[in-house]
GROMACS .gro file of C-alpha atoms in nm:
model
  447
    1UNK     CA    1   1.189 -11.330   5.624
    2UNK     CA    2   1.126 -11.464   5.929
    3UNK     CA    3   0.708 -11.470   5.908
    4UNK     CA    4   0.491 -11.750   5.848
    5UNK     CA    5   0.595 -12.016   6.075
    6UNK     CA    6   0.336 -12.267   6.150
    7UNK     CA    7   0.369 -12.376   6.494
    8UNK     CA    8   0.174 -12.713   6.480
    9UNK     CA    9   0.116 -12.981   6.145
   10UNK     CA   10  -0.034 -13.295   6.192
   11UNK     CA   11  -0.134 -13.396   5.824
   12UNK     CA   12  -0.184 -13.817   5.967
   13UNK     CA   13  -0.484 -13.645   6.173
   14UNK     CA   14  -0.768 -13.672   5.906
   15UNK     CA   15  -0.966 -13.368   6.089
   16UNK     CA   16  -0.703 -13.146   6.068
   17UNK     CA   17  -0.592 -13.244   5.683
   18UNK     CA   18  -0.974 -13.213   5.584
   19UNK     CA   19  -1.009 -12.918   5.755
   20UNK     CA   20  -0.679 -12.720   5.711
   21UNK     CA   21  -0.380 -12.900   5.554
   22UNK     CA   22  -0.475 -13.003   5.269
   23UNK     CA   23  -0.569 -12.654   5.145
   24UNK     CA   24  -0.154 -12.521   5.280
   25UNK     CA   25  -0.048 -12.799   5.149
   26UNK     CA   26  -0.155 -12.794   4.788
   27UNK     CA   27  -0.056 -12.445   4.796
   28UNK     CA   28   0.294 -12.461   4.921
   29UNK     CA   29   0.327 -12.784   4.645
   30UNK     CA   30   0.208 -12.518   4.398
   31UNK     CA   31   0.452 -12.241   4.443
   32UNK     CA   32   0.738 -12.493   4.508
   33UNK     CA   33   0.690 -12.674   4.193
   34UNK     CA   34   0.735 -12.401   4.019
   35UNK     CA   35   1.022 -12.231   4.196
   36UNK     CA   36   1.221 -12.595   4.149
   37UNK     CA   37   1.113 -12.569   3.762
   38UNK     CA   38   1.281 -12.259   3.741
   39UNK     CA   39   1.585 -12.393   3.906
   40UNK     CA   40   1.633 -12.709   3.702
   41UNK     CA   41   1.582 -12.484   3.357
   42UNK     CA   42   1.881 -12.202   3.541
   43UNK     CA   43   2.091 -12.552   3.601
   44UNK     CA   44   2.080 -12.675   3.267
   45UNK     CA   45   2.100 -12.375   3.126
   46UNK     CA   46   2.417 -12.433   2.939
   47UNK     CA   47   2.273 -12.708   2.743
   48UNK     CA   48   2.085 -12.428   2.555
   49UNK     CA   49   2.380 -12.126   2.535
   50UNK     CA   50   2.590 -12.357   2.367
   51UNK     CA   51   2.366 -12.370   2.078
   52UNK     CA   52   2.404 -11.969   2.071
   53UNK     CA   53   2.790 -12.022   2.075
   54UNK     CA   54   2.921 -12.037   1.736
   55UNK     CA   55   3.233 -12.022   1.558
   56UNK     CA   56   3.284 -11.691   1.675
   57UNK     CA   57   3.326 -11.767   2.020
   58UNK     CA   58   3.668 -11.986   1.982
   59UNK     CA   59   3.588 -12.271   2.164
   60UNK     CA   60   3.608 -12.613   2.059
   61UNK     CA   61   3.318 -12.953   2.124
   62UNK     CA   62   3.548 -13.030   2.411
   63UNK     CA   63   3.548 -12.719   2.581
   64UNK     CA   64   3.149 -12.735   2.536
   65UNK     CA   65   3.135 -13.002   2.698
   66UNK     CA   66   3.322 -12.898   2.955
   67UNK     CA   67   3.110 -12.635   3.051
   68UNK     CA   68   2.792 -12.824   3.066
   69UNK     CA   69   2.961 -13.078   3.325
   70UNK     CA   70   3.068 -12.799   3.539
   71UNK     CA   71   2.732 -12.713   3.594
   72UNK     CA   72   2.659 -13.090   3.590
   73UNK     CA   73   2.901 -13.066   3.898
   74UNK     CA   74   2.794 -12.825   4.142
   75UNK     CA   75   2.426 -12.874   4.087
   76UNK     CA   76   2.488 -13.244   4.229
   77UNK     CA   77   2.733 -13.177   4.471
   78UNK     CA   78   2.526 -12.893   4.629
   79UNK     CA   79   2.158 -13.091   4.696
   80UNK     CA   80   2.348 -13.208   5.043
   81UNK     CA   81   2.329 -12.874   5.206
   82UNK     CA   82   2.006 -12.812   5.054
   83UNK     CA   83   1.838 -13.090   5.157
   84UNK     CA   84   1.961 -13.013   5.512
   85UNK     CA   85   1.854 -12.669   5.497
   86UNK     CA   86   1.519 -12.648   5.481
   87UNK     CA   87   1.471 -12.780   5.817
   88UNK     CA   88   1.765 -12.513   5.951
   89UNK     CA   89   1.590 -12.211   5.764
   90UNK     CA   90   1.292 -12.341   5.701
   91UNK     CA   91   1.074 -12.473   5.372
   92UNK     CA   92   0.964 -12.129   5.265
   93UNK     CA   93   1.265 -11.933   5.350
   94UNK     CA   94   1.478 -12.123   5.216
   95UNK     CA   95   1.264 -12.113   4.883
   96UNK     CA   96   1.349 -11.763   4.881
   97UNK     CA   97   1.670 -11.770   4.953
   98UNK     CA   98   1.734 -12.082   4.659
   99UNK     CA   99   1.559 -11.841   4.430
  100UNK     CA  100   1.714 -11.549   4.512
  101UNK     CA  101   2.057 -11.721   4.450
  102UNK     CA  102   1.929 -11.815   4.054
  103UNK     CA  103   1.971 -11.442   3.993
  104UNK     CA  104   2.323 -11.453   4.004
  105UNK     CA  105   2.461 -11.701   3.739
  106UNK     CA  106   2.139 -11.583   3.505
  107UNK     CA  107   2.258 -11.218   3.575
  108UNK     CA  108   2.609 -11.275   3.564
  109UNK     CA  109   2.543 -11.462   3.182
  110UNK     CA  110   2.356 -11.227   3.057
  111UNK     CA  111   2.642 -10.938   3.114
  112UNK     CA  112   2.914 -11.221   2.954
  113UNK     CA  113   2.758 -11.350   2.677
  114UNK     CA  114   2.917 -11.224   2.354
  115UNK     CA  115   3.221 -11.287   2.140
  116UNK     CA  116   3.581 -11.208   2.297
  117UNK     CA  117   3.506 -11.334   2.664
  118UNK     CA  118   3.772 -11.532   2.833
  119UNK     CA  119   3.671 -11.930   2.827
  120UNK     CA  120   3.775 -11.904   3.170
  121UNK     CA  121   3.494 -11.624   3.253
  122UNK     CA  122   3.217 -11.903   3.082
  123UNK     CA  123   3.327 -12.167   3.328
  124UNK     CA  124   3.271 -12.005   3.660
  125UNK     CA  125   2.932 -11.883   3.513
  126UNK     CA  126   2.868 -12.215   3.436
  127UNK     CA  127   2.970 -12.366   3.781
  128UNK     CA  128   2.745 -12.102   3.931
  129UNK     CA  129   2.400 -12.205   3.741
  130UNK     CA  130   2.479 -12.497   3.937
  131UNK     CA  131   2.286 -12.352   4.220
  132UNK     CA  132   1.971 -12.431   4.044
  133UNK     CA  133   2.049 -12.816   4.061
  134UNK     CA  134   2.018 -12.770   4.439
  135UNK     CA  135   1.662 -12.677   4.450
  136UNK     CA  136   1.534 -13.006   4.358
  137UNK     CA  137   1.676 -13.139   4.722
  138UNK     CA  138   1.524 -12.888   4.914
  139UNK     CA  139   1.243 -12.872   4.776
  140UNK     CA  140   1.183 -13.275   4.782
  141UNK     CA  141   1.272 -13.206   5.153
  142UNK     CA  142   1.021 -12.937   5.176
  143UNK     CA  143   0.696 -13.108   5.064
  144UNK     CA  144   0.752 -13.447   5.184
  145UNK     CA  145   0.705 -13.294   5.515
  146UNK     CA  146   0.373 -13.099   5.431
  147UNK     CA  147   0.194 -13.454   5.313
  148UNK     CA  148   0.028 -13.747   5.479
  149UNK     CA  149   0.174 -14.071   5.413
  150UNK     CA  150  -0.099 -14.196   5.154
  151UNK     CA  151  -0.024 -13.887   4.972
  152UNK     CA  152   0.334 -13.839   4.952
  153UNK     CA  153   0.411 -14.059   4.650
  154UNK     CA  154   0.143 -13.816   4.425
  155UNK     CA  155   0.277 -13.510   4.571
  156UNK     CA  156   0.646 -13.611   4.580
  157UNK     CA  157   0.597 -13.718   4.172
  158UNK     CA  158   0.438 -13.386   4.100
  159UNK     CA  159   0.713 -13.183   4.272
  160UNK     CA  160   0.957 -13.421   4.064
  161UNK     CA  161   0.807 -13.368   3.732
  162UNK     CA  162   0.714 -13.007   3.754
  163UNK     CA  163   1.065 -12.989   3.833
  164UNK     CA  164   1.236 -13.189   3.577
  165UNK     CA  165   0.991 -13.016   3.272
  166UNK     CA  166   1.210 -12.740   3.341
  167UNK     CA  167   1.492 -12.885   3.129
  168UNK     CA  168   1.278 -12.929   2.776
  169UNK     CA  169   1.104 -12.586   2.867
  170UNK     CA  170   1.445 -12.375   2.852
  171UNK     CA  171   1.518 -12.561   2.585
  172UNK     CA  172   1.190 -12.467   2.416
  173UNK     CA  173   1.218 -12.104   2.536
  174UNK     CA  174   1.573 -12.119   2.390
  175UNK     CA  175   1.424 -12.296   2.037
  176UNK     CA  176   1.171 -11.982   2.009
  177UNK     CA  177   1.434 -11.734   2.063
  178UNK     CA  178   1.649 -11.885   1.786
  179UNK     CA  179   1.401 -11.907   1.559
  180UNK     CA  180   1.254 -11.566   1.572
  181UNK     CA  181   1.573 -11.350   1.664
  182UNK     CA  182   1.864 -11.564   1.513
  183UNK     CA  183   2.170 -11.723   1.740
  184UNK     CA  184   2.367 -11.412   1.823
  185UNK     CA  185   2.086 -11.289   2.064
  186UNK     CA  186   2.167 -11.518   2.369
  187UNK     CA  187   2.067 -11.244   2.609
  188UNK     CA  188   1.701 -11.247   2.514
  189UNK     CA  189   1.632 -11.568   2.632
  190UNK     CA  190   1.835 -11.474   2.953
  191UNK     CA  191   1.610 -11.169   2.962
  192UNK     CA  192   1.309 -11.385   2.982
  193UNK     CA  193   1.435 -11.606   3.258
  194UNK     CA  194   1.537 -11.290   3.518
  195UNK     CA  195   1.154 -11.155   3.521
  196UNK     CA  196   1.046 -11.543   3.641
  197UNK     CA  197   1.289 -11.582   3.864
  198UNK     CA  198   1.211 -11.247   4.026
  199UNK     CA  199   0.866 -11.326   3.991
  200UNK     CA  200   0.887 -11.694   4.151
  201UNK     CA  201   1.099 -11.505   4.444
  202UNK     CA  202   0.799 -11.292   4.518
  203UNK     CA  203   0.525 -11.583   4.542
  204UNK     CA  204   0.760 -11.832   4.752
  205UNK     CA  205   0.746 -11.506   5.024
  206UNK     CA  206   0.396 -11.435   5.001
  207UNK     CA  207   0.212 -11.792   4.976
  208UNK     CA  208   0.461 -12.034   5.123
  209UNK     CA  209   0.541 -12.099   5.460
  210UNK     CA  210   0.753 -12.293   5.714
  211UNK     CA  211   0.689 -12.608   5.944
  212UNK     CA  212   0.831 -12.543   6.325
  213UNK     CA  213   0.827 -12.886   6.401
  214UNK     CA  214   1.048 -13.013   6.098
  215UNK     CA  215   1.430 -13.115   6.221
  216UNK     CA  216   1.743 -13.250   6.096
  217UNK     CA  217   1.757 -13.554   6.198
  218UNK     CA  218   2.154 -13.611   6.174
  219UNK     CA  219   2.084 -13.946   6.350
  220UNK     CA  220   1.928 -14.059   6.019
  221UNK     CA  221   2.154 -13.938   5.826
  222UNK     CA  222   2.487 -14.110   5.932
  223UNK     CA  223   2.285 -14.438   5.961
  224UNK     CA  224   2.152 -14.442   5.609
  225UNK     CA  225   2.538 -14.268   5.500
  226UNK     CA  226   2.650 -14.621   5.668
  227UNK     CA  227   2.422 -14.881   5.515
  228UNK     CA  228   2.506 -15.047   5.194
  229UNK     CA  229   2.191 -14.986   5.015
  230UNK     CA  230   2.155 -14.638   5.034
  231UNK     CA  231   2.468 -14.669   4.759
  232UNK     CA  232   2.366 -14.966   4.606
  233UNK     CA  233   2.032 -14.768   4.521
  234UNK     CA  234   2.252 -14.446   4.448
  235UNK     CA  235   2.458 -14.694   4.187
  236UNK     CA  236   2.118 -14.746   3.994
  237UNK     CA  237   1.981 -14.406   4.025
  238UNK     CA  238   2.341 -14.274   3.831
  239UNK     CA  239   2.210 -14.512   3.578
  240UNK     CA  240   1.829 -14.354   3.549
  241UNK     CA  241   1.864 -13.965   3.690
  242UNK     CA  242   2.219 -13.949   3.592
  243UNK     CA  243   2.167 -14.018   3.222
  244UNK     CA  244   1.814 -13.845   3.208
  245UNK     CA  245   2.011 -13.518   3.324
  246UNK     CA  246   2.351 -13.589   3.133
  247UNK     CA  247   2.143 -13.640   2.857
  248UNK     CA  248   1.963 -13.350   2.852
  249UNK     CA  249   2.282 -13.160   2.921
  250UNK     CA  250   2.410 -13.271   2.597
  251UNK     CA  251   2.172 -13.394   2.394
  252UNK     CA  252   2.177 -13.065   2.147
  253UNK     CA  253   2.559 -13.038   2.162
  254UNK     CA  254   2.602 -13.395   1.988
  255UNK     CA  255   2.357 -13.293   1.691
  256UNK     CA  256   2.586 -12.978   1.675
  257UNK     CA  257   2.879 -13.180   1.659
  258UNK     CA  258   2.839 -13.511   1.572
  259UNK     CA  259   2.536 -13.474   1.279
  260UNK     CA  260   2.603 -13.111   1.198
  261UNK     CA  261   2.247 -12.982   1.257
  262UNK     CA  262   2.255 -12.593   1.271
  263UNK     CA  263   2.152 -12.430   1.595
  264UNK     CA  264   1.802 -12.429   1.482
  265UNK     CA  265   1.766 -12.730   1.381
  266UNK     CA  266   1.929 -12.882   1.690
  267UNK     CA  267   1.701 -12.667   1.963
  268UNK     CA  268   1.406 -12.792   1.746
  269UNK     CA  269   1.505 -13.131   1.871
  270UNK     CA  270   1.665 -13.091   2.187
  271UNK     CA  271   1.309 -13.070   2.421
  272UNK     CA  272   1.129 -13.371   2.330
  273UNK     CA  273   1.375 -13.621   2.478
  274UNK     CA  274   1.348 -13.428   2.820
  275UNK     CA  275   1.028 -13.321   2.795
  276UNK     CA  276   0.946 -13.707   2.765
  277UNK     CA  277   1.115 -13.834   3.036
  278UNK     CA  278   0.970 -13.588   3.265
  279UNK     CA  279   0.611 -13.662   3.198
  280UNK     CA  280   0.622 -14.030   3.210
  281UNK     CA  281   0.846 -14.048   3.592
  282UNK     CA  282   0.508 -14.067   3.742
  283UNK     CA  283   0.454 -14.379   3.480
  284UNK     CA  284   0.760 -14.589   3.654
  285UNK     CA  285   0.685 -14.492   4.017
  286UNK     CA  286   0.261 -14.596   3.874
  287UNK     CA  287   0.428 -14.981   3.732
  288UNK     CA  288   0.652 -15.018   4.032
  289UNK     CA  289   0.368 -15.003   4.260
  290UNK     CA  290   0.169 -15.321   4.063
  291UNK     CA  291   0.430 -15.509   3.977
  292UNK     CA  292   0.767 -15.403   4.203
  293UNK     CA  293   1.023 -15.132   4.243
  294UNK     CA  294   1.322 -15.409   4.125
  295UNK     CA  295   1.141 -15.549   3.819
  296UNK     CA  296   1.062 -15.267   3.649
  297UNK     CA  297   1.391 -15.099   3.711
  298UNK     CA  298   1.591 -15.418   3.584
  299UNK     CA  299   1.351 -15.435   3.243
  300UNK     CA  300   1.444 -15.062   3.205
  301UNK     CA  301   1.781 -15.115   3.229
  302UNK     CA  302   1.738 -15.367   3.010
  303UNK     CA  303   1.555 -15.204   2.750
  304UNK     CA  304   1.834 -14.870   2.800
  305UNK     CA  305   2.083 -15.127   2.730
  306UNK     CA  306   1.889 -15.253   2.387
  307UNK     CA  307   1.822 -14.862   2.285
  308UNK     CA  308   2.200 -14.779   2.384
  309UNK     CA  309   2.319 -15.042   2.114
  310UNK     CA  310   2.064 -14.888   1.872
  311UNK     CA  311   2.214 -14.513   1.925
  312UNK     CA  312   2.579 -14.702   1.869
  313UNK     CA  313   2.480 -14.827   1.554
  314UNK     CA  314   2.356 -14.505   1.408
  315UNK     CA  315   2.679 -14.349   1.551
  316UNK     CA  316   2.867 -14.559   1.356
  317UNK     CA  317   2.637 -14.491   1.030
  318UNK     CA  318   2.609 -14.157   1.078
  319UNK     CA  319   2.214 -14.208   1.052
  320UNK     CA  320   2.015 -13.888   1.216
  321UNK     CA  321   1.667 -14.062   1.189
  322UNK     CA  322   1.789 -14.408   1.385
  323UNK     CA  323   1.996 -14.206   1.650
  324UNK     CA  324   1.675 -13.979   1.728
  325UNK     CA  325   1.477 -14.304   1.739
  326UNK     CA  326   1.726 -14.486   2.004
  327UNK     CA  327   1.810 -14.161   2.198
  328UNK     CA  328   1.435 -14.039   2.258
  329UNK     CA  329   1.407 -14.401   2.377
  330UNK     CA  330   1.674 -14.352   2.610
  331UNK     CA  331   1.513 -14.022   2.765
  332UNK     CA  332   1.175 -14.225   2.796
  333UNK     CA  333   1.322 -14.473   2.958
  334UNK     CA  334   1.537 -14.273   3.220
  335UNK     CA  335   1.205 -14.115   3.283
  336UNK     CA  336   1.051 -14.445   3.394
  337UNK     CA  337   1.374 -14.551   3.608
  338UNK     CA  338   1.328 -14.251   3.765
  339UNK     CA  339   1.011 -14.335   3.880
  340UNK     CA  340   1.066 -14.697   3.996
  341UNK     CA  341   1.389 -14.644   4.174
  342UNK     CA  342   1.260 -14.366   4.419
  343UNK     CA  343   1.000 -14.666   4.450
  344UNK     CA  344   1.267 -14.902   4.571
  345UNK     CA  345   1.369 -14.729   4.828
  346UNK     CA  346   1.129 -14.689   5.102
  347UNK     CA  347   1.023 -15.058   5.049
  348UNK     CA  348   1.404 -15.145   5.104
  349UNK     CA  349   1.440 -15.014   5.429
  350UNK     CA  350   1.085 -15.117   5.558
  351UNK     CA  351   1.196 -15.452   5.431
  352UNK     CA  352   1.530 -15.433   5.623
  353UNK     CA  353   1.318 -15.326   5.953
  354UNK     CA  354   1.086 -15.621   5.917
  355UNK     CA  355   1.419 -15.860   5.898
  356UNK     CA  356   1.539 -15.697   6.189
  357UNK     CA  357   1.182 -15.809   6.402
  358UNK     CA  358   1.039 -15.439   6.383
  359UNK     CA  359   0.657 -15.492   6.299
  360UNK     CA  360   0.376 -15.197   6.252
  361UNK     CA  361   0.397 -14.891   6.303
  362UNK     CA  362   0.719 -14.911   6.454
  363UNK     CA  363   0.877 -15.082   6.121
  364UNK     CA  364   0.709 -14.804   5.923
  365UNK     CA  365   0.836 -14.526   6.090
  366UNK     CA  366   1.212 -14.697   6.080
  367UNK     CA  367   1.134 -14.714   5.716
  368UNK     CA  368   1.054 -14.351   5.670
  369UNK     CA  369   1.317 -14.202   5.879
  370UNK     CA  370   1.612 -14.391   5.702
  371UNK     CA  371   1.450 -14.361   5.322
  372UNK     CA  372   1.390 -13.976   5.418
  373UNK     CA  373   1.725 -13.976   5.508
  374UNK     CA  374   1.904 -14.169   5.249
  375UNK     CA  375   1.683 -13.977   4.979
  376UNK     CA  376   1.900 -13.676   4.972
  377UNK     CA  377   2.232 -13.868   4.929
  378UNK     CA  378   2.087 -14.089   4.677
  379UNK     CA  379   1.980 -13.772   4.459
  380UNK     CA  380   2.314 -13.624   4.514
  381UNK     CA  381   2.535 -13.879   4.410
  382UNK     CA  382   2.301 -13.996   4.147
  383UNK     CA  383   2.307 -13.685   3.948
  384UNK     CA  384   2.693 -13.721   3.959
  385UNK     CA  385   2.620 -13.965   3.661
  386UNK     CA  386   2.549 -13.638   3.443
  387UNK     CA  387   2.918 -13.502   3.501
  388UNK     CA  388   3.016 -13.852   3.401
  389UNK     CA  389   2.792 -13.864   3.052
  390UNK     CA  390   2.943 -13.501   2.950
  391UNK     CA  391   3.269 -13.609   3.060
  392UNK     CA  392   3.283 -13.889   2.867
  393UNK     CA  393   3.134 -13.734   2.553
  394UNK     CA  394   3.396 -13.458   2.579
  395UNK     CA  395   3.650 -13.734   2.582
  396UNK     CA  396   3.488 -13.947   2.308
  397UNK     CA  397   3.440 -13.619   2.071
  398UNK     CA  398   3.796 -13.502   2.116
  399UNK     CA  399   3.997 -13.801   2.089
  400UNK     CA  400   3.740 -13.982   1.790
  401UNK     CA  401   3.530 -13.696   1.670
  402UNK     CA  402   3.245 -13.908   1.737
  403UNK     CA  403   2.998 -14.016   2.058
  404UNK     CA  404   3.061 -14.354   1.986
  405UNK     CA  405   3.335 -14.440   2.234
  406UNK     CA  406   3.125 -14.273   2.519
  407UNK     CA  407   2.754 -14.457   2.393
  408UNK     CA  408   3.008 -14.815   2.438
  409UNK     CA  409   3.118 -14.707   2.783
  410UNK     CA  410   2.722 -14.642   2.884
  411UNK     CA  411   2.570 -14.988   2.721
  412UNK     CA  412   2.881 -15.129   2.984
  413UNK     CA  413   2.721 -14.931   3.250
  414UNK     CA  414   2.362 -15.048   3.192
  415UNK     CA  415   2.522 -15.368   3.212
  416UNK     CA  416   2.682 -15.339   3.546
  417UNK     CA  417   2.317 -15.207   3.646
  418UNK     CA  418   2.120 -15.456   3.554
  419UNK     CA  419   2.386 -15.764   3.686
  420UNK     CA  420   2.372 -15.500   4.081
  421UNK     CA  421   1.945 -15.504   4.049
  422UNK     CA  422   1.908 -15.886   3.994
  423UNK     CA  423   2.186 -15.928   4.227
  424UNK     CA  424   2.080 -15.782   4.549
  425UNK     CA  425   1.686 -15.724   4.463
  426UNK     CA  426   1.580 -15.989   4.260
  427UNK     CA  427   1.759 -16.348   4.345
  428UNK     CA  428   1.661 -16.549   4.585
  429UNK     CA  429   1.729 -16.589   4.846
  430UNK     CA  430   1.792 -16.198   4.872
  431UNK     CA  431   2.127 -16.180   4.973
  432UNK     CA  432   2.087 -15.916   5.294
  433UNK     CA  433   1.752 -16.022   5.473
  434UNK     CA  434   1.797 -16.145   5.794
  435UNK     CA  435   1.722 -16.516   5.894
  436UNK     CA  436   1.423 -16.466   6.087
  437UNK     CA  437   1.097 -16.639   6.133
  438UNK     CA  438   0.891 -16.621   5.767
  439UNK     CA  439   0.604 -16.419   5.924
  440UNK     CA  440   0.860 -16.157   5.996
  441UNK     CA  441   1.092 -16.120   5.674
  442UNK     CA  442   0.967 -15.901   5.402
  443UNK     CA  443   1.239 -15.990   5.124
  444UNK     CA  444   1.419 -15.813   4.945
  445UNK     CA  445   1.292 -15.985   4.631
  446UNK     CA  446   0.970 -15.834   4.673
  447UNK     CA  447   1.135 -15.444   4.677
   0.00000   0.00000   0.00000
């Protein structure tokens, strides 16, 4: 596994990306978009076998959604190590290796999955399909590196979407198995998932490859970990990834529970909220270009807020048709939060290096080394926000019997967000840039 290391890469040479990195490029993008699909549709997994998981099984809403924020969990907690190790393994070994790992919580479900096992044998499979949360990191990591500058921001949003599809398509693949073979056949849709992760395994080792001169840059790493905005910016992006993922973690189990929509009838529904949100990221990152990162992420917010206190009012009249309305809202609009917060935050720190007196290239390169670096802690502790949606619909559905409780406590939260955006991106004067001469600052205001 060692093969395939390419000594030299130099895609800011235009010779040498006409010539010969644009074609590896495209074709490493390729095979990593859709190992990381596979891994986000292994991570939320759960989201779907709790639709299989009827009375039969013994376990209550609660326990659920329990389950679903294990996974939730690990899958967040584990893109730090990923994100570092594709420069200590390298891009296309490590894609093996990530893939390779998705075999064992798909495996390990398909032996488990039946009436009579322990509730404590479905949580550490659970926690384990949190592996496949991981691969979105790494593979982030992975392809920034093969891409010149003016290209990064396509590639980057590909890599994303492709990725994040893979939610609404194992909840598709999991709507087709219901429908042709019936609930109590969880295993076939498991059975469909081992040949393609197999089969994804395969391709990363023969068309992929690694970059010798890619390093950790730990130096990065602990600055960004010490600057404000690198949390400030992982605040917001709880608000946008974290509820596009808790979301689609849970988004099935509350028509279950809450509206009483049969298996079927829920998995018909789950994959359009997801599906949604995926293909219109590339939408926000598009309107944050024209018209700024901050603006368009405080109007989302905004508009999350107004289609949070339409889901809370057809909580509280049990109306199916409203909630769909106000909840596939909510998925579009994660989906375009997405997009303009990853947006923010290279202009943030080329902002901060222009207030500091860095100008050119210099200030670009300080921009790209700490965004690179902050990237991977912003993604981790942003997708923390999904544990805390399934945690606080497990509460709100065992303590009410209703979502209501938990839609309250995010409309509060959307709040918060928008008050932090205008705050530190939007008011004037913005509150961190340095008093230098004019010709130097680039405000904050203009993220």
């Amino acid at each position: 596994m060692g093969g395939r290391w390419i000594q030299e890469w130099d895609p800011e040479n235009e010779t040498f990306w006409r010539e010969k990195g644009e074609r590896i490029a495209n074709r490493n993008l390729l095979f990593s978009v859709i190992s990381e699909h596979i891994g986000f549709s292994i991570w939320s997994l759960w989201s779907v076998m709790v639709l299989f998981m009827g009375p039969e099984y013994g376990i209550d809403p609660a326990g659920k959604f329990f389950l679903i924020a294990s996974a939730t969990l690990v899958g967040s907690v584990i893109r730090v190590p990923y994100a570092f190790a594709v420069a200590r393994f390298g891009g296309r070994n490590w894609t093996i290796i990530s893939a390779m790992a998705l075999l064992l919580p798909s495996g390990m479900a398909f032996m488990v999955m039946e009436p009579g096992t322990s509730y404590t044998t479905f949580l550490v499979v659970a926690l384990l399909t949190g592996v496949g949360g991981g691969n979105f990191a790494s593979s982030m990591t992975n392809i920034n590196s093969f891409f010149p500058l003016h290209k990064k921001g396509w590639a980057l949003g590909l890599n994303a979407g492709g990725g994040n599809i893979g939610v609404a398509v194992v909840q598709l693949v999991g709507l087709a198995v219901i429908g042709t073979v019936g609930a109590g056949h969880p295993r076939v849709l498991l059975g469909i998932y081992i040949p393609l992760i197999i089969a994804a395994t395969v391709c990363a080792a023969l068309y992929m490859d690694n970059l010798a001169p890619v390093k950790n840059d730990t130096g990065a790493a602990k600055e960004a970990a010490r600057d404000a905005h690198t949390w400030i910016m992982s605040f917001l992006y709880i608000g946008t990834f974290g509820s596009f993922i808790g979301y689609s973690f849970a988004f099935g189990l509350v028509l279950q529970t809450q509206f009483g929509r049969t298996p079927l009838q829920a998995a018909s529904l789950t994959f359009i909220g997801p599906l949604l949100g995926s293909l219109i990221r590339p939408v926000g990152g598009s309107l944050a270009d024209k018209h700024g990162g901050a603006r368009i992420t405080l109007w989302t917010f905004a508009a999350m807020a107004a289609a949070t206190g339409v889901v809370i009012f057809a909580s509280v009249t049990s109306s199916l048709t409203i909630f769909l309305v106000g909840f596939i809202a909510l998925f579009i609009l994660t989906g375009l939060g997405n997009g303009s917060t990853y947006k923010m935050i290279p202009a943030i720190f080329k902002a901060k290096a222009h207030a500091s007196g860095l100008t050119g290239e210099t200030a670009d390169a300080y921009g790209r080394r700490l965004s690179g670096a902050s990237m991977g802690l912003i993604g981790a502790v942003g997708a923390i926000g999904g544990l805390g949606i399934n945690l606080a619909f497990r509460q709100s559905f065992q303590t009410a019997g209703t979502g209501t409780a938990a839609f309250v406590s995010f409309l509060l939260f959307y709040g918060a967000c928008i008050a932090v955006t205008w705050a530190v991106y939007l008011r004037k004067p913005a509150t961190s840039a340095a008093e230098v001469p004019a010709q130097r600052r680039l405000s904050l205001s203009e993220v």
